[in-house]
XYZ file of C-alpha atoms in Angstrom:
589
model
C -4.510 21.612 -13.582
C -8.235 21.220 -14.309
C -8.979 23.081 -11.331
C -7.488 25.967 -12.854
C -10.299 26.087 -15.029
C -13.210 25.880 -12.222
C -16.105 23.404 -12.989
C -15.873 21.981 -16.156
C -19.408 22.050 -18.328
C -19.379 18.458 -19.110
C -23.396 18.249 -19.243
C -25.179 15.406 -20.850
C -26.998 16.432 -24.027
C -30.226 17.989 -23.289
C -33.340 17.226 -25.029
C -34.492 20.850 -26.577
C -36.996 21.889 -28.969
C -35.583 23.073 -32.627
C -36.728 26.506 -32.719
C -39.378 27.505 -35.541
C -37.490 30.173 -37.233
C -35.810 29.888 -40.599
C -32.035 30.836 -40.763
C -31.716 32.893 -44.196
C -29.011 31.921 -46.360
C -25.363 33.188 -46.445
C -24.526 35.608 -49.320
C -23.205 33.716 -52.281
C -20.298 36.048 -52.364
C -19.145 33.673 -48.765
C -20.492 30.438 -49.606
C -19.224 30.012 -53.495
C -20.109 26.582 -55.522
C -22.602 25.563 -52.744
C -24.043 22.103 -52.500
C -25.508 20.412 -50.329
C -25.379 16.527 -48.634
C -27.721 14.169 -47.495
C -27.211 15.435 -43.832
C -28.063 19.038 -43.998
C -24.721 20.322 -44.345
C -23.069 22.182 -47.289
C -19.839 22.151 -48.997
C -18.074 24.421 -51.296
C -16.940 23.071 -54.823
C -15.024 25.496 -56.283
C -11.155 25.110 -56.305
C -9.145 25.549 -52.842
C -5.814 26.904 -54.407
C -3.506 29.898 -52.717
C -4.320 33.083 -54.498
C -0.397 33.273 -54.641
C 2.048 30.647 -54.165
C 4.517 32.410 -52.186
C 1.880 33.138 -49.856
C 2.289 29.577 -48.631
C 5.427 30.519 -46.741
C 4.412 33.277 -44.566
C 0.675 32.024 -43.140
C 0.008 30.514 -39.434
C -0.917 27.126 -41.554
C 1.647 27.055 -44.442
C -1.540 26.748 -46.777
C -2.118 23.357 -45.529
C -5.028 21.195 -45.290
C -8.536 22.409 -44.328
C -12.218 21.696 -43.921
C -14.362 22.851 -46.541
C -17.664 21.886 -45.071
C -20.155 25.262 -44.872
C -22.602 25.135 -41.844
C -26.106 23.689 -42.748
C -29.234 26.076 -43.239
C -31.635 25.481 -40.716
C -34.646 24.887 -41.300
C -38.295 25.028 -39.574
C -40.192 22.228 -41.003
C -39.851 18.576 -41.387
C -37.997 17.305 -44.715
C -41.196 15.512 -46.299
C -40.903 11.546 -45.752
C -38.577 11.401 -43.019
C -40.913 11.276 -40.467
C -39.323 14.488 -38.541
C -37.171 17.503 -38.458
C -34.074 15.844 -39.098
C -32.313 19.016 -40.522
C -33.515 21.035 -37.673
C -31.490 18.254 -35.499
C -28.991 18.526 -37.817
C -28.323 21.734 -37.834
C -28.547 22.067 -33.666
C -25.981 19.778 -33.417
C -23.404 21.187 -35.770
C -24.116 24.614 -34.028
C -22.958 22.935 -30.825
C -19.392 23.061 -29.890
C -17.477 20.974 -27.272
C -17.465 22.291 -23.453
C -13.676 22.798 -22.848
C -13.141 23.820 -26.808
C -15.456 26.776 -26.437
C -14.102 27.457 -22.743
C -10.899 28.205 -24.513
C -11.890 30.333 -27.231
C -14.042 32.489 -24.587
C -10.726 33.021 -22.483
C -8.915 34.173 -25.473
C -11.202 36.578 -26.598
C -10.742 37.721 -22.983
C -7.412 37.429 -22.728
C -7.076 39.689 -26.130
C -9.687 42.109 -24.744
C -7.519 43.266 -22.196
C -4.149 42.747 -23.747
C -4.833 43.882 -27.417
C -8.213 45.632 -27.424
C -8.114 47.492 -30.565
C -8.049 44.458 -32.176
C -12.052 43.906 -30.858
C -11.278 40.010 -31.579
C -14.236 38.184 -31.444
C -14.351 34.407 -29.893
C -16.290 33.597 -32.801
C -13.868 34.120 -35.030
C -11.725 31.828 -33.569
C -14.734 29.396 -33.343
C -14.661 29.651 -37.184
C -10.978 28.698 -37.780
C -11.361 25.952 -35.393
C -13.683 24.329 -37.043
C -12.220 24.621 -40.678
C -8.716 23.385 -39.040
C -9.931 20.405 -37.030
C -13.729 20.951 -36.646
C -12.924 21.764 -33.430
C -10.272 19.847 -32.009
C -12.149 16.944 -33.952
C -15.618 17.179 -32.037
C -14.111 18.059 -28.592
C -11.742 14.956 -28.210
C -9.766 16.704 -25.636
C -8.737 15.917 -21.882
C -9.780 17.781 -18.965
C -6.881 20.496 -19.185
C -7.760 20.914 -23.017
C -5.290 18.967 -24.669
C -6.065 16.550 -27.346
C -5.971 12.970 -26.800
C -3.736 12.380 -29.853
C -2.151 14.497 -32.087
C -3.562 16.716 -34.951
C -0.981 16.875 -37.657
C -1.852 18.292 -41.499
C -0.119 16.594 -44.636
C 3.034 16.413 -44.765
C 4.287 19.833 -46.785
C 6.643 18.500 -49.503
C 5.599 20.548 -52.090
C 2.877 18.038 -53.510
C -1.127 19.530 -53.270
C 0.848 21.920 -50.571
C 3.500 24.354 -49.999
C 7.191 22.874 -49.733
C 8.572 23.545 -46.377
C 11.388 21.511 -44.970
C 11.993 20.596 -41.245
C 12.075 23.876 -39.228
C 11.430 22.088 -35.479
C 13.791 18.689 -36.095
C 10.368 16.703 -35.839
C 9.651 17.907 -32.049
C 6.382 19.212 -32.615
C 5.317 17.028 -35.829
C 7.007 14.257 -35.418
C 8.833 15.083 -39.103
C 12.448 15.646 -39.491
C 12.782 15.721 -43.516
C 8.922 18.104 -43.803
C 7.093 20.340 -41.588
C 3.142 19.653 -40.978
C 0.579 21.604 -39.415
C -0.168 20.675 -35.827
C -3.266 21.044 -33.090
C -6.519 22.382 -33.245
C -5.807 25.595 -34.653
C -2.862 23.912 -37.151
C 0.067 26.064 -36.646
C 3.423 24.880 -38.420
C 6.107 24.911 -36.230
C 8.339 27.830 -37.573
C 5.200 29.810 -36.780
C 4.285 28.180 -33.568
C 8.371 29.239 -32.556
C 6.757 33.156 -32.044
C 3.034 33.147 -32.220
C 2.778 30.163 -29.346
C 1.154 31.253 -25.677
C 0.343 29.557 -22.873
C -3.379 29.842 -22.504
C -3.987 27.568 -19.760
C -0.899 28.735 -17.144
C 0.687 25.410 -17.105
C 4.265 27.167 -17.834
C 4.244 25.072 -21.505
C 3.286 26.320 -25.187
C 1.865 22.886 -26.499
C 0.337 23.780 -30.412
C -1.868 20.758 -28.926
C -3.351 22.503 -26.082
C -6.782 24.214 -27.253
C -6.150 26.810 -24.915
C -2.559 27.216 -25.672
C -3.821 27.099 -29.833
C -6.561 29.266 -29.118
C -4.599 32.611 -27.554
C -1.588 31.892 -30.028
C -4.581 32.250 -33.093
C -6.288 35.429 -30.885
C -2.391 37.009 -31.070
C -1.533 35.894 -34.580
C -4.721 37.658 -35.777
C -4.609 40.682 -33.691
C -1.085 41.218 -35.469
C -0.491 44.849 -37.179
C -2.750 46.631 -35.045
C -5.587 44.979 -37.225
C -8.787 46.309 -35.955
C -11.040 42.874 -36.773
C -14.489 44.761 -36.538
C -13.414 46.026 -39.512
C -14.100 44.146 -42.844
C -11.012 44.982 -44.711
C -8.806 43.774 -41.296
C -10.345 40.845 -40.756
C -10.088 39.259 -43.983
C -6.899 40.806 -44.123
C -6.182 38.464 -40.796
C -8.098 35.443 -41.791
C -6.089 35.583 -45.199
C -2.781 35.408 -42.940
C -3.857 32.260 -41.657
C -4.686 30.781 -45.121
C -3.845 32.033 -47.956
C -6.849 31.569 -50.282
C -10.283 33.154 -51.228
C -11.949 29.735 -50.969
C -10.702 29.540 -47.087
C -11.303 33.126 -46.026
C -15.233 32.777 -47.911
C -15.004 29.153 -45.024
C -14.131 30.972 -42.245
C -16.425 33.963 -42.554
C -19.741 31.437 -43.364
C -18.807 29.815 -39.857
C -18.281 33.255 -38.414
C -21.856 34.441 -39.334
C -23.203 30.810 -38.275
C -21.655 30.874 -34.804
C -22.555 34.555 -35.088
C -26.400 33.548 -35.092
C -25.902 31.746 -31.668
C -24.475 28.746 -30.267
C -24.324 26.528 -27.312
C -22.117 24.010 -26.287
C -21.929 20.421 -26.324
C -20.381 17.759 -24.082
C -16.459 17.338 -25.241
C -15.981 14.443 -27.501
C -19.670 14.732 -28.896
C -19.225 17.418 -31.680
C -20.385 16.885 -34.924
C -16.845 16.270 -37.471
C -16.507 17.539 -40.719
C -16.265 15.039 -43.809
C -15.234 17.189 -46.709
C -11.104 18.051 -46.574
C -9.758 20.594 -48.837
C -7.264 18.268 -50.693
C -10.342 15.900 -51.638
C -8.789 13.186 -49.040
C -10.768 11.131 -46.754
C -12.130 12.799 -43.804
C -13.350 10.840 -40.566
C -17.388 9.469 -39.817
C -19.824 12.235 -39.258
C -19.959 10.564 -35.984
C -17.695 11.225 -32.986
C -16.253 8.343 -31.641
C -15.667 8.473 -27.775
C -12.341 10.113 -26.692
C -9.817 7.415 -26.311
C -6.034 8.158 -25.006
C -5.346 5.070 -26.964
C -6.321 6.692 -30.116
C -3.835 7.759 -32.676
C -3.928 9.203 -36.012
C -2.948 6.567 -38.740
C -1.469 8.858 -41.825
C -2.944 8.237 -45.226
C -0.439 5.057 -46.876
C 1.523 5.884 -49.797
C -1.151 5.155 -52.376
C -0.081 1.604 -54.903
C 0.329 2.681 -58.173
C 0.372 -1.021 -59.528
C -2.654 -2.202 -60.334
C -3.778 -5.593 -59.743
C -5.922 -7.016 -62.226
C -3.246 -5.670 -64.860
C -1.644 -8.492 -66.800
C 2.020 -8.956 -65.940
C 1.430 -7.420 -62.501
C 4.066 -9.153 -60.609
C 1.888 -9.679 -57.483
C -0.756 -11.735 -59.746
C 1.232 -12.562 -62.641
C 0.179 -12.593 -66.273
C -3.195 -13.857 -68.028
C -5.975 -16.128 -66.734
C -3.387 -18.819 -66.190
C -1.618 -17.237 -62.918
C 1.680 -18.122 -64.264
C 4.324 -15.633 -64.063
C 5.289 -14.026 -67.512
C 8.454 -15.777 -68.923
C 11.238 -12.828 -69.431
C 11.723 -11.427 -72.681
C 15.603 -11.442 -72.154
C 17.442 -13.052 -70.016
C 17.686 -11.935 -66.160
C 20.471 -9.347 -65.772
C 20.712 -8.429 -69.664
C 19.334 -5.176 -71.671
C 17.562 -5.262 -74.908
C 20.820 -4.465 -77.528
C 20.124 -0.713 -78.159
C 18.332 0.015 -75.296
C 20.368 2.101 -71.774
C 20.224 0.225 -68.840
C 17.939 1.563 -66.164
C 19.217 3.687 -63.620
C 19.066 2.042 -60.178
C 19.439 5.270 -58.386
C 16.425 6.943 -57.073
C 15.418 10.373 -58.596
C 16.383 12.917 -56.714
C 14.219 15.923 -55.203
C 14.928 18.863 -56.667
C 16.629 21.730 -54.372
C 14.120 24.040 -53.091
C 14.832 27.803 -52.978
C 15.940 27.226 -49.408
C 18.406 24.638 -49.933
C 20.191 26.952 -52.694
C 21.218 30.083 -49.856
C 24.600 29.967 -49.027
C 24.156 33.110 -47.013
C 22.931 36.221 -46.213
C 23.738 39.885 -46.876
C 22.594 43.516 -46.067
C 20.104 44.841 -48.208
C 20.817 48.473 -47.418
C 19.670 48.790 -43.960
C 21.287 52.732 -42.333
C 21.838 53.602 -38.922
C 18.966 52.006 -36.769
C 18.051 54.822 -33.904
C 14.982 55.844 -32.253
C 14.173 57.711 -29.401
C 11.935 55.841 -26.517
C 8.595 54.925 -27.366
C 8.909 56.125 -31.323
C 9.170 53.690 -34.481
C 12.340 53.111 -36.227
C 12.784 55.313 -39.070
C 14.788 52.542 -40.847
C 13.694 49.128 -41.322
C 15.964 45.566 -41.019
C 16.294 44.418 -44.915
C 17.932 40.985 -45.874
C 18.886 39.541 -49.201
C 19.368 35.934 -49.445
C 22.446 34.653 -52.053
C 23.903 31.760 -53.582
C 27.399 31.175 -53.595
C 27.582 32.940 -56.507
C 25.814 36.011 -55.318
C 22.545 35.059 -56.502
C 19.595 36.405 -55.138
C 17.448 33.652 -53.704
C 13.422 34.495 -53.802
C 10.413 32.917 -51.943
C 12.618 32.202 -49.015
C 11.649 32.290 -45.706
C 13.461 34.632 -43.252
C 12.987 35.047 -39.702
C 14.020 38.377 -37.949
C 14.253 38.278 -34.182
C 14.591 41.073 -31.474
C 17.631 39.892 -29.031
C 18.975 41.198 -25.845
C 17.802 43.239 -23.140
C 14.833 45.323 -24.376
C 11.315 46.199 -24.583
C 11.549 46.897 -28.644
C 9.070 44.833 -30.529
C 8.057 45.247 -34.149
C 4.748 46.542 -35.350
C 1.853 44.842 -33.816
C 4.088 43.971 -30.844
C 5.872 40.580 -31.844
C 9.572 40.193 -30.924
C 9.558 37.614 -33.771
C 8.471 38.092 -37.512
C 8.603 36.218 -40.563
C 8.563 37.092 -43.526
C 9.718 35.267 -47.523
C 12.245 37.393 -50.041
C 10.739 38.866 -52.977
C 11.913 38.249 -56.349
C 14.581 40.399 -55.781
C 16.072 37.982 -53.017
C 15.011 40.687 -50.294
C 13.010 40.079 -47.125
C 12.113 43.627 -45.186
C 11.046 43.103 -41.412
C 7.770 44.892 -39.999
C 8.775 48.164 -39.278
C 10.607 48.048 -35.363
C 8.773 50.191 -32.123
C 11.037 51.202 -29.768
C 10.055 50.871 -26.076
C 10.813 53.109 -23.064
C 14.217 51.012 -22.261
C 17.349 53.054 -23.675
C 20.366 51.334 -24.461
C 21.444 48.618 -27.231
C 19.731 45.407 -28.775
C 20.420 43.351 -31.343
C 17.573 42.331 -34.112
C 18.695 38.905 -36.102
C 18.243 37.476 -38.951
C 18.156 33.919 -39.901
C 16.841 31.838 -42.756
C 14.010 29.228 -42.203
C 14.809 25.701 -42.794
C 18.646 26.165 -43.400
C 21.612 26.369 -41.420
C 23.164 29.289 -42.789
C 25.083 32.129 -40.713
C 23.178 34.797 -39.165
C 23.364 38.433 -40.074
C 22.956 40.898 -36.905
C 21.972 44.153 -36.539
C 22.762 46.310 -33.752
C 19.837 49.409 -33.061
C 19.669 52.154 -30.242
C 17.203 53.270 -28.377
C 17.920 56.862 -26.508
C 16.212 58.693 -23.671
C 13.385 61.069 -25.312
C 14.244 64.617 -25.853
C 13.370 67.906 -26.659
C 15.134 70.846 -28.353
C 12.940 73.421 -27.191
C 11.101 74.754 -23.933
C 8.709 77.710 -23.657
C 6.834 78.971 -20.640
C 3.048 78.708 -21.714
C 2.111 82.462 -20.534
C 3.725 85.505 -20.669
C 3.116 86.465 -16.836
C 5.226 88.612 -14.762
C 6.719 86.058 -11.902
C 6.675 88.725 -9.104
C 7.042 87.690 -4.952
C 7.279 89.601 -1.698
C 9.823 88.735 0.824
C 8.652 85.561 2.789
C 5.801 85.367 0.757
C 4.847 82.654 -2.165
C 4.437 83.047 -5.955
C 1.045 83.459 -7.138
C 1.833 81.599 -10.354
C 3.261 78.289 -10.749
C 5.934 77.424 -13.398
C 4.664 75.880 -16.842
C 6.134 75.019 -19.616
C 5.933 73.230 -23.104
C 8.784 70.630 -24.620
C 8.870 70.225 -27.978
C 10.950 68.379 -30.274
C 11.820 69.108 -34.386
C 8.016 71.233 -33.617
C 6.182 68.281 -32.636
C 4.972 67.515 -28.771
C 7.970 66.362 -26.471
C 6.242 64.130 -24.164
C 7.887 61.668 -21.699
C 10.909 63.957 -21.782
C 13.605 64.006 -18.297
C 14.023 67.052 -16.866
C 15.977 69.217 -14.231
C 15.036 72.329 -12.328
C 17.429 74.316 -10.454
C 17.652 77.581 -8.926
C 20.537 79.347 -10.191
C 23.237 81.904 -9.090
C 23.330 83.373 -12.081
C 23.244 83.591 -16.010
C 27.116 82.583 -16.080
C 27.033 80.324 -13.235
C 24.833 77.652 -13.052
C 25.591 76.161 -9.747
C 22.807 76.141 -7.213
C 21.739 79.414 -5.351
C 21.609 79.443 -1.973
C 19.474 82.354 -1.591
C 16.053 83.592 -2.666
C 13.296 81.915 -3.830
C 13.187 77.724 -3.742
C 10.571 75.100 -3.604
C 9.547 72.878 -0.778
C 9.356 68.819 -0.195
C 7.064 67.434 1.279
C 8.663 67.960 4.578
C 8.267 71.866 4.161
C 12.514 71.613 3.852
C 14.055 74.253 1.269
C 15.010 73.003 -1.857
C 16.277 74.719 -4.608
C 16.820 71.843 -7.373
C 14.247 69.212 -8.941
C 15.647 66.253 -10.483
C 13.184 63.280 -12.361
C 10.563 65.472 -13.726
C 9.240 64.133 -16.746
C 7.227 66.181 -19.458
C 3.444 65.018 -20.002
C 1.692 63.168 -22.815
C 0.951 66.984 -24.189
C 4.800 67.752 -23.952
C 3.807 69.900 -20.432
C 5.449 70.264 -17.256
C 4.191 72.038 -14.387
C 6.309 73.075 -11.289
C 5.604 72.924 -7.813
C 4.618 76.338 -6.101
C 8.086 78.404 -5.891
C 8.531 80.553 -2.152
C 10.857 83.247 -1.332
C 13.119 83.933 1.682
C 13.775 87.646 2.795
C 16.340 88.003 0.373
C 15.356 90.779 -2.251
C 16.056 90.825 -6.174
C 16.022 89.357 -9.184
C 16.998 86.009 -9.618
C 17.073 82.889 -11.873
C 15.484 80.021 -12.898
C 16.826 76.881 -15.432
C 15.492 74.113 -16.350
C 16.679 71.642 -19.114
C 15.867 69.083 -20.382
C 17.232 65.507 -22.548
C 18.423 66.673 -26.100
C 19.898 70.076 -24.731
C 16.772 72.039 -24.558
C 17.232 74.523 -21.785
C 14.551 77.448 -20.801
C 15.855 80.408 -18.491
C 13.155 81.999 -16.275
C 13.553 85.075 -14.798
C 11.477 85.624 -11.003
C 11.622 88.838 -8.908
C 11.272 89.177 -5.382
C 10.672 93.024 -4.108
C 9.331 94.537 -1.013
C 5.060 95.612 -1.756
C 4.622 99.020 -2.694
C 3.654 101.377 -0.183
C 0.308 103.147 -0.297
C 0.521 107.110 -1.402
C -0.042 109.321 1.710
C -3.830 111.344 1.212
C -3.922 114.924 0.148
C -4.343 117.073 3.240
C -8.064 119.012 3.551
């Protein structure tokens, strides 16, 4: 597989010369509560909390865990008494990024480029999350075919300093079967990874711990809703779907300008890590250790809550003496007046989720739409209790099933979206394709295993309810000869262009019967045969369709010309074919 790739850029590090030119400081506005350490590098202070909480349920991330470690302001000159430029080496080093990790965000930009390329996704952009999610697949620490040694996996989301979001994958991505956690370099959760996962590296597999696989499923999650990301209010728009918090998207877009100002990369397994997590947790050594396939991540232990040095501890006993403290009443018997301790475990309380009992319609119509157009209706759900509840901040997946090209806005057969306070989740709006015929569009609730509701939509063949010829010109032939005009006309449907529309041509017998003529004019394939009808034509992207050049026999007269179209349009065209005039004799002298 690492031949796919060509040559991997594996160099050693080379010795270079810091460059003498001051890097001027990010705007405040993307850098808030700025300090910075001992090492040249900066951290935010201020707090790291969703703008929203239900916001939580609908990002790439699930609001989980992040970096908040700001790139380091370079600097020309030596700090005084260090005996060099260490922030100038500083700040080289943390502008590096591993070989393979930037291979993969280059290929994605690429891969997006040709794909999506309205969505002008830059591959620093994806730089940027990558290093806020796992500062870059933790320094590079990935094999030759881009996947990590070991796995990346956020907290575990049980609604502590995180969202609450039970088991969506039965553990096979995070290992979890009660909680979900984020996972890879770019830290998608699993019910997101179910849609927004690619394969980036054509190894037939979507592994959330591949960096090319992670890297083109972040390039398609933020190129979602035909966001255009060279613009400002679409990409923070798009880096806010990833995280959903100021403090993150101000992160991102201070790494964005950094890589912005150049980069270069760095031999995989030697980039610099970040120390500063966004739940105030432990974070690894500035320094990379080598990559090791024996490596594993060790989660943070449940934290001891006893304490020691406390007297009456019962690991150390009471007093200086070390002797255990003598019972105040007898083993197995409560104080009189007191209730006896419960021995059962508290209890988690229900989450939203675990309250649906099922779904129901929340007034979706009649869901039809011509080829290529967007649904006029969109899928709404409403998640209940037994009791008819409405359930909100629920999590709702809607899914495009059976044989079609249909996708919803921003070309996702998948979306997911969490019920309002009114219980209701509304699906991205639905854009049918060019394939007529049936489908099915599903939805199902996230993290529960409740009944799905289904919808059935149409798509139907384009069509037109009117035709009109686009001049008013006589169509006029002599016998054997060949029309000087061709046929053109315009479709139009409800007044707006009719484009893509099927139509039929055919040379008629007359205005009562439409069977084919058999005399008079006709066209000609390409063999030079007579033909008198035209099946498959299809109207143009300006609702136009032009006919081939028409001929006529010897026959004399006028005769008739129909063409119709899908949706009942139908345009009758009348064509005459007389003998040329002869030229008045000359007065005689």
């Amino acid at each position: 597989m690492s031949a796919q790739f060509g040559k991997r850029l594996r160099k050693g590090a080379a010795t270079t010369t810091v460059a003498a030119v001051a890097v001027a400081a990010l705007a405040a506005s993307q850098a808030p509560g700025v300090t910075t350490d001992s090492a040249g590098r900066r951290q935010a202070t201020d707090s790291s909390a969703p703008d929203t909480a239900s916001g939580a349920d609908d990002t790439a991330t699930g609001n989980s865990r992040y970096y908040t470690d700001l790139p380091p302001l370079d600097s020309p000159t030596a700090t005084p008494g260090t005996g060099g430029d260490t922030s100038g080496i500083t700040a080289s080093a943390e502008r590096g990024i591993p070989a393979t990790v930037l291979d993969a965000y280059k290929k994605a930009e690429s891969a997006l480029g040709e794909s999506k390329p309205g969505c002008n996704l830059p591959w620093q952009l994806l730089a940027a999350i990558g290093k806020v999610e796992s500062g870059q697949a933790r320094g590079g620490r990935v094999d030759a075919d881009g996947t990590t040694y070991s796995k990346i996996l956020g907290p575990v989301l049980n609604g502590g300093q995180f969202a609450n979001i039970r088991d969506t994958d039965n553990g096979a991505y995070d290992g979890d079967s009660t909680y979900d956690r984020a996972v890879g370099p770019m830290q998608f959760i699993p019910s997101t990874w179910e849609w927004a996962g690619r394969d980036g590296n054509g190894d037939g597999r979507k592994d959330p711990n591949n960096v090319y696989d992670a890297a083109l499923a972040a390039g398609n999650y933020l190129c979602r809703f035909n966001w255009d990301l060279s613009d400002q209010k679409d990409l923070r728009r798009a880096i806010l779907s990833y995280n959903n918090s100021t403090h993150y998207l101000n992160t991102v877009l201070s790494w964005l300008e950094y890589y912005r100002k150049g980069t270069h990369e760095v031999p995989d397994g030697t980039g610099t890590l970040p120390r500063n997590p966004s739940d105030g947790g432990t974070s690894g050594s500035s320094v990379s250790p080598s990559p090791s396939p024996r490596d594993t991540q060790t989660p943070n232990p449940p934290k001891d809550t006893t304490d020691p040095t406390k007297p009456g501890n019962p690991a150390t006993g009471s007093g200086d003496s070390g002797s255990p403290t003598p019972p105040s009443t007898p083993p197995g018997t409560t104080p009189p007046g007191t209730t006896p301790p419960s021995t059962t475990p508290p209890s988690t309380p229900p989450t939203p989720t675990d309250t649906v009992d099922h779904l129901e319609n929340a007034g979706t119509g009649t869901l039809t739409a011509m080829a290529g157009d967007v649904f006029a209706e969109k899928v709404a759900v409403r998640t209940e209790t037994e009791a008819g509840e409405a359930v909100a901040k629920v999590r709702v997946r809607f899914i495009v099933v059976g044989d079609t090209d249909a996708t919803f806005t921003g070309g996702e057969t998948v979306a997911t979206v969490v019920t309002d306070s009114a219980g209701t989740a509304t699906a991205p709006a639905l854009q049918a394709g060019e394939k007529t015929g049936s489908f099915t569009v599903r939805a199902t609730v996230v993290g529960r295993a409740v009944p799905g509701l289904d919808y059935k939509a149409t798509v139907t063949a384009r069509q037109a309810d009117a035709l009109a010829r686009t001049t008013d010109t006589a169509l006029t032939c002599v016998p054997g000869g060949e029309f000087a005009e061709q046929v053109e006309v315009k479709a139009t449907y409800k007044g707006g262009v009719a484009d893509g529309v099927a139509a039929t041509a055919t040379l008629i017998k007359s205005a009562d019967d439409p069977t084919e003529n058999d005399k008079g004019p006709h066209f000609k394939d390409a063999d030079g045969k007579t033909v008198r009808t035209l099946k498959g034509l299809t109207t143009g992207k300006d609702g136009l369709l032009k006919l081939p050049k028409l001929y006529a026999d010897d026959t004399t007269g006028t005769f008739l010309l129909r063409i119709t179209t899908t949706g009942g349009a139908t345009l009758t065209v009348e064509l005459k074919v007389a003998a040329a005039e002869s030229a008045s004799p000359s007065p005689s002298a």
